[in-house]
């Protein structure tokens, strides 16, 4: 199991959290590929921590569906199920739509400006065909709205679901298009005008469109 060495080692104070974040990232970007067997001793040595935070991290990753642990046998990275989009994106769309509704009550001029600037960065990334950067900025855009909604339950669930979206992107299951730029602009305008029902519908459409685009891609 080749393990990268060019990474930041976690600090002792947050070994569990740092190990979890690093392992999750390696699974998301394919450094640890689907089906690969994980050795906690090798991972502990690579990250400069004891085996305890590695085991705790693997348990959390199993709970999130990134690894499967077989007691006394092995721990393996789960396979990428591209059809999980059909379950993942409708759930995320509903939560993002609700976030937009709730955020309207807390919206400020500073938040609007931040959303506009973020969407401009997103637009530049899309037009330059830097799709990885576009994905990260798209996450930032939606996270601003989730944060403004100020609901810890939504925040936690969205964080979990977004990690799976990121993994599907790396495995070429999700595509970002120029249409999202326009939809983001519409969301901003509707939030400024405090149009709750309208912004909810546009936000939901923004997420669900990825399912139709993926199905179209599979037929090609």
mmCIF file of C-alpha atoms in Angstrom:
data_model
loop_
_atom_site.group_PDB
_atom_site.id
_atom_site.type_symbol
_atom_site.label_atom_id
_atom_site.label_comp_id
_atom_site.label_asym_id
_atom_site.label_seq_id
_atom_site.Cartn_x
_atom_site.Cartn_y
_atom_site.Cartn_z
ATOM 1 C CA UNK A 1 0.000 0.000 0.000
ATOM 2 C CA UNK A 2 1.907 3.107 -1.164
ATOM 3 C CA UNK A 3 1.282 5.936 1.282
ATOM 4 C CA UNK A 4 2.215 9.560 0.400
ATOM 5 C CA UNK A 5 4.873 11.211 2.528
ATOM 6 C CA UNK A 6 4.419 14.794 1.270
ATOM 7 C CA UNK A 7 1.702 15.812 3.696
ATOM 8 C CA UNK A 8 1.366 17.683 6.964
ATOM 9 C CA UNK A 9 1.693 15.473 10.007
ATOM 10 C CA UNK A 10 -1.120 15.855 12.560
ATOM 11 C CA UNK A 11 -0.353 17.425 15.916
ATOM 12 C CA UNK A 12 -0.605 15.364 19.115
ATOM 13 C CA UNK A 13 -3.386 17.626 20.398
ATOM 14 C CA UNK A 14 -5.726 16.765 17.513
ATOM 15 C CA UNK A 15 -4.285 13.479 16.265
ATOM 16 C CA UNK A 16 -7.671 11.812 15.843
ATOM 17 C CA UNK A 17 -9.258 14.721 13.973
ATOM 18 C CA UNK A 18 -6.215 15.290 11.776
ATOM 19 C CA UNK A 19 -5.825 11.596 10.984
ATOM 20 C CA UNK A 20 -9.509 11.328 10.102
ATOM 21 C CA UNK A 21 -9.325 14.367 7.811
ATOM 22 C CA UNK A 22 -6.222 13.083 6.022
ATOM 23 C CA UNK A 23 -7.531 9.551 5.557
ATOM 24 C CA UNK A 24 -10.868 10.820 4.324
ATOM 25 C CA UNK A 25 -9.118 13.070 1.814
ATOM 26 C CA UNK A 26 -6.964 10.199 0.523
ATOM 27 C CA UNK A 27 -10.091 8.086 0.022
ATOM 28 C CA UNK A 28 -11.962 10.941 -1.666
ATOM 29 C CA UNK A 29 -9.203 11.783 -4.148
ATOM 30 C CA UNK A 30 -8.346 8.137 -4.868
ATOM 31 C CA UNK A 31 -4.926 8.066 -3.207
ATOM 32 C CA UNK A 32 -6.376 5.145 -1.269
ATOM 33 C CA UNK A 33 -8.290 3.494 -4.070
ATOM 34 C CA UNK A 34 -11.579 1.558 -3.882
ATOM 35 C CA UNK A 35 -11.096 -1.963 -2.560
ATOM 36 C CA UNK A 36 -7.649 -1.247 -1.119
ATOM 37 C CA UNK A 37 -6.803 -2.951 2.170
ATOM 38 C CA UNK A 38 -5.665 -0.589 4.911
ATOM 39 C CA UNK A 39 -3.016 -1.427 7.485
ATOM 40 C CA UNK A 40 -3.403 0.635 10.653
ATOM 41 C CA UNK A 41 0.283 0.237 11.573
ATOM 42 C CA UNK A 42 1.417 1.593 8.198
ATOM 43 C CA UNK A 43 -1.050 4.456 8.396
ATOM 44 C CA UNK A 44 0.032 5.295 11.939
ATOM 45 C CA UNK A 45 3.674 5.418 10.874
ATOM 46 C CA UNK A 46 2.907 7.547 7.830
ATOM 47 C CA UNK A 47 0.908 10.068 9.853
ATOM 48 C CA UNK A 48 3.236 10.072 12.829
ATOM 49 C CA UNK A 49 0.606 9.016 15.360
ATOM 50 C CA UNK A 50 -0.182 5.925 17.414
ATOM 51 C CA UNK A 51 -2.513 3.198 16.169
ATOM 52 C CA UNK A 52 -5.319 4.356 18.501
ATOM 53 C CA UNK A 53 -6.293 7.535 16.591
ATOM 54 C CA UNK A 54 -5.981 5.585 13.338
ATOM 55 C CA UNK A 55 -8.394 2.916 14.570
ATOM 56 C CA UNK A 56 -10.791 5.572 15.880
ATOM 57 C CA UNK A 57 -10.601 7.383 12.542
ATOM 58 C CA UNK A 58 -11.309 4.182 10.631
ATOM 59 C CA UNK A 59 -14.362 3.570 12.799
ATOM 60 C CA UNK A 60 -15.656 7.051 11.934
ATOM 61 C CA UNK A 61 -14.916 6.463 8.266
ATOM 62 C CA UNK A 62 -16.856 3.206 8.388
ATOM 63 C CA UNK A 63 -19.819 5.005 9.932
ATOM 64 C CA UNK A 64 -19.695 7.447 7.018
ATOM 65 C CA UNK A 65 -19.450 4.698 4.422
ATOM 66 C CA UNK A 66 -15.870 5.282 3.269
ATOM 67 C CA UNK A 67 -14.385 2.034 4.590
ATOM 68 C CA UNK A 68 -15.633 -1.406 5.600
ATOM 69 C CA UNK A 69 -14.076 -3.101 8.620
ATOM 70 C CA UNK A 70 -13.949 -6.892 8.844
ATOM 71 C CA UNK A 71 -13.005 -7.750 12.468
ATOM 72 C CA UNK A 72 -9.939 -9.959 12.641
ATOM 73 C CA UNK A 73 -9.452 -9.800 8.881
ATOM 74 C CA UNK A 74 -9.045 -6.455 7.152
ATOM 75 C CA UNK A 75 -10.263 -2.926 6.613
ATOM 76 C CA UNK A 76 -10.998 -1.974 3.010
ATOM 77 C CA UNK A 77 -11.859 1.232 1.197
ATOM 78 C CA UNK A 78 -15.419 0.977 -0.094
ATOM 79 C CA UNK A 79 -16.201 0.922 -3.794
ATOM 80 C CA UNK A 80 -17.489 4.060 -5.501
ATOM 81 C CA UNK A 81 -21.169 3.593 -6.260
ATOM 82 C CA UNK A 82 -21.887 6.149 -8.966
ATOM 83 C CA UNK A 83 -25.610 5.414 -8.877
ATOM 84 C CA UNK A 84 -25.638 6.687 -5.273
ATOM 85 C CA UNK A 85 -26.179 10.095 -6.874
ATOM 86 C CA UNK A 86 -29.841 9.157 -7.091
ATOM 87 C CA UNK A 87 -30.021 9.059 -3.283
ATOM 88 C CA UNK A 88 -27.331 11.574 -2.425
ATOM 89 C CA UNK A 89 -28.237 14.618 -4.476
ATOM 90 C CA UNK A 90 -32.003 14.776 -3.747
ATOM 91 C CA UNK A 91 -31.207 14.714 -0.024
ATOM 92 C CA UNK A 92 -28.543 17.369 -0.392
ATOM 93 C CA UNK A 93 -30.822 19.425 -2.645
ATOM 94 C CA UNK A 94 -33.543 19.448 0.015
ATOM 95 C CA UNK A 95 -31.116 20.522 2.748
ATOM 96 C CA UNK A 96 -29.520 23.203 0.591
ATOM 97 C CA UNK A 97 -32.966 24.529 -0.368
ATOM 98 C CA UNK A 98 -33.966 24.665 3.302
ATOM 99 C CA UNK A 99 -30.686 26.408 4.128
ATOM 100 C CA UNK A 100 -31.439 29.099 1.562
ATOM 101 C CA UNK A 101 -34.889 29.625 3.064
ATOM 102 C CA UNK A 102 -33.525 29.928 6.593
ATOM 103 C CA UNK A 103 -30.575 32.089 5.551
ATOM 104 C CA UNK A 104 -32.862 34.837 4.278
ATOM 105 C CA UNK A 105 -33.750 35.770 7.859
ATOM 106 C CA UNK A 106 -30.052 36.341 8.638
ATOM 107 C CA UNK A 107 -28.829 37.771 5.338
ATOM 108 C CA UNK A 108 -26.691 40.920 5.395
ATOM 109 C CA UNK A 109 -25.108 43.134 2.754
ATOM 110 C CA UNK A 110 -21.734 41.636 3.683
ATOM 111 C CA UNK A 111 -23.051 38.123 3.038
ATOM 112 C CA UNK A 112 -24.479 39.152 -0.332
ATOM 113 C CA UNK A 113 -21.148 40.678 -1.315
ATOM 114 C CA UNK A 114 -19.326 37.520 -0.219
ATOM 115 C CA UNK A 115 -21.684 35.358 -2.294
ATOM 116 C CA UNK A 116 -21.224 37.590 -5.339
ATOM 117 C CA UNK A 117 -17.438 37.527 -5.055
ATOM 118 C CA UNK A 118 -17.430 33.763 -4.551
ATOM 119 C CA UNK A 119 -19.618 33.209 -7.603
ATOM 120 C CA UNK A 120 -17.266 35.379 -9.635
ATOM 121 C CA UNK A 121 -14.377 33.109 -8.631
ATOM 122 C CA UNK A 122 -16.540 30.117 -9.520
ATOM 123 C CA UNK A 123 -17.241 31.615 -12.943
ATOM 124 C CA UNK A 124 -13.528 32.135 -13.622
ATOM 125 C CA UNK A 125 -12.752 28.547 -12.643
ATOM 126 C CA UNK A 126 -15.489 27.171 -14.921
ATOM 127 C CA UNK A 127 -14.464 29.285 -17.911
ATOM 128 C CA UNK A 128 -10.817 28.298 -17.454
ATOM 129 C CA UNK A 129 -11.949 24.642 -17.236
ATOM 130 C CA UNK A 130 -10.313 24.239 -13.835
ATOM 131 C CA UNK A 131 -13.071 21.956 -12.631
ATOM 132 C CA UNK A 132 -11.421 20.862 -9.405
ATOM 133 C CA UNK A 133 -11.061 24.494 -8.350
ATOM 134 C CA UNK A 134 -14.639 25.114 -9.484
ATOM 135 C CA UNK A 135 -15.885 22.305 -7.251
ATOM 136 C CA UNK A 136 -14.085 23.763 -4.232
ATOM 137 C CA UNK A 137 -15.437 27.261 -4.881
ATOM 138 C CA UNK A 138 -18.925 25.865 -5.484
ATOM 139 C CA UNK A 139 -18.686 24.231 -2.050
ATOM 140 C CA UNK A 140 -17.661 27.588 -0.574
ATOM 141 C CA UNK A 141 -20.665 29.292 -2.181
ATOM 142 C CA UNK A 142 -23.162 26.836 -0.759
ATOM 143 C CA UNK A 143 -21.368 26.660 2.590
ATOM 144 C CA UNK A 144 -21.809 30.426 3.023
ATOM 145 C CA UNK A 145 -25.557 29.893 2.740
ATOM 146 C CA UNK A 146 -25.516 26.893 5.099
ATOM 147 C CA UNK A 147 -23.520 28.907 7.652
ATOM 148 C CA UNK A 148 -25.915 31.842 7.332
ATOM 149 C CA UNK A 149 -28.864 29.517 7.976
ATOM 150 C CA UNK A 150 -27.256 28.919 11.382
ATOM 151 C CA UNK A 151 -28.615 25.410 11.950
ATOM 152 C CA UNK A 152 -26.091 22.981 13.428
ATOM 153 C CA UNK A 153 -28.032 19.883 12.344
ATOM 154 C CA UNK A 154 -28.157 20.958 8.713
ATOM 155 C CA UNK A 155 -24.487 21.949 8.867
ATOM 156 C CA UNK A 156 -23.370 18.532 10.131
ATOM 157 C CA UNK A 157 -25.410 16.516 7.648
ATOM 158 C CA UNK A 158 -24.374 18.685 4.704
ATOM 159 C CA UNK A 159 -20.703 18.271 5.673
ATOM 160 C CA UNK A 160 -21.115 14.488 5.601
ATOM 161 C CA UNK A 161 -22.968 14.439 2.280
ATOM 162 C CA UNK A 162 -20.595 16.923 0.670
ATOM 163 C CA UNK A 163 -17.658 14.599 1.314
ATOM 164 C CA UNK A 164 -19.377 11.919 -0.780
ATOM 165 C CA UNK A 165 -20.123 14.460 -3.523
ATOM 166 C CA UNK A 166 -16.415 15.300 -3.585
ATOM 167 C CA UNK A 167 -15.510 11.622 -3.992
ATOM 168 C CA UNK A 168 -17.943 11.182 -6.866
ATOM 169 C CA UNK A 169 -16.425 14.230 -8.555
ATOM 170 C CA UNK A 170 -12.955 12.699 -8.412
ATOM 171 C CA UNK A 171 -14.354 9.545 -9.990
ATOM 172 C CA UNK A 172 -15.980 11.542 -12.807
ATOM 173 C CA UNK A 173 -19.580 11.144 -11.728
ATOM 174 C CA UNK A 174 -20.423 14.829 -11.217
ATOM 175 C CA UNK A 175 -20.060 17.614 -13.746
ATOM 176 C CA UNK A 176 -20.126 21.359 -13.171
ATOM 177 C CA UNK A 177 -21.486 23.525 -15.987
ATOM 178 C CA UNK A 178 -21.806 27.196 -16.843
ATOM 179 C CA UNK A 179 -25.507 26.997 -16.011
ATOM 180 C CA UNK A 180 -24.591 26.889 -12.324
ATOM 181 C CA UNK A 181 -23.090 30.376 -12.616
ATOM 182 C CA UNK A 182 -26.456 31.779 -13.704
ATOM 183 C CA UNK A 183 -28.335 29.813 -11.056
ATOM 184 C CA UNK A 184 -26.008 31.143 -8.358
ATOM 185 C CA UNK A 185 -26.708 34.695 -9.536
ATOM 186 C CA UNK A 186 -30.440 34.011 -9.382
ATOM 187 C CA UNK A 187 -30.122 32.628 -5.858
ATOM 188 C CA UNK A 188 -28.298 35.778 -4.740
ATOM 189 C CA UNK A 189 -30.930 38.066 -6.238
ATOM 190 C CA UNK A 190 -33.805 36.102 -4.712
ATOM 191 C CA UNK A 191 -32.113 36.161 -1.306
ATOM 192 C CA UNK A 192 -31.700 39.922 -1.577
ATOM 193 C CA UNK A 193 -35.412 40.238 -2.342
ATOM 194 C CA UNK A 194 -36.265 37.727 0.428
ATOM 195 C CA UNK A 195 -38.184 35.467 -1.970
ATOM 196 C CA UNK A 196 -38.278 32.318 0.155
ATOM 197 C CA UNK A 197 -40.273 29.989 -2.086
ATOM 198 C CA UNK A 198 -38.514 31.065 -5.260
ATOM 199 C CA UNK A 199 -34.986 30.727 -3.863
ATOM 200 C CA UNK A 200 -35.823 27.279 -2.515
ATOM 201 C CA UNK A 201 -36.961 26.103 -5.962
ATOM 202 C CA UNK A 202 -33.878 27.456 -7.746
ATOM 203 C CA UNK A 203 -31.505 25.976 -5.178
ATOM 204 C CA UNK A 204 -33.148 22.570 -5.457
ATOM 205 C CA UNK A 205 -32.935 22.718 -9.258
ATOM 206 C CA UNK A 206 -29.254 23.644 -9.069
ATOM 207 C CA UNK A 207 -28.472 20.380 -7.261
ATOM 208 C CA UNK A 208 -30.884 18.025 -9.012
ATOM 209 C CA UNK A 209 -29.707 19.047 -12.485
ATOM 210 C CA UNK A 210 -26.476 17.099 -11.861
ATOM 211 C CA UNK A 211 -28.484 13.848 -11.838
ATOM 212 C CA UNK A 212 -29.941 14.505 -15.294
ATOM 213 C CA UNK A 213 -26.530 15.530 -16.646
ATOM 214 C CA UNK A 214 -24.964 12.343 -15.291
ATOM 215 C CA UNK A 215 -27.651 10.181 -16.867
ATOM 216 C CA UNK A 216 -27.129 11.951 -20.189
ATOM 217 C CA UNK A 217 -23.374 11.373 -19.952
ATOM 218 C CA UNK A 218 -23.867 7.630 -19.309
ATOM 219 C CA UNK A 219 -25.912 7.300 -22.505
ATOM 220 C CA UNK A 220 -23.174 8.835 -24.659
#
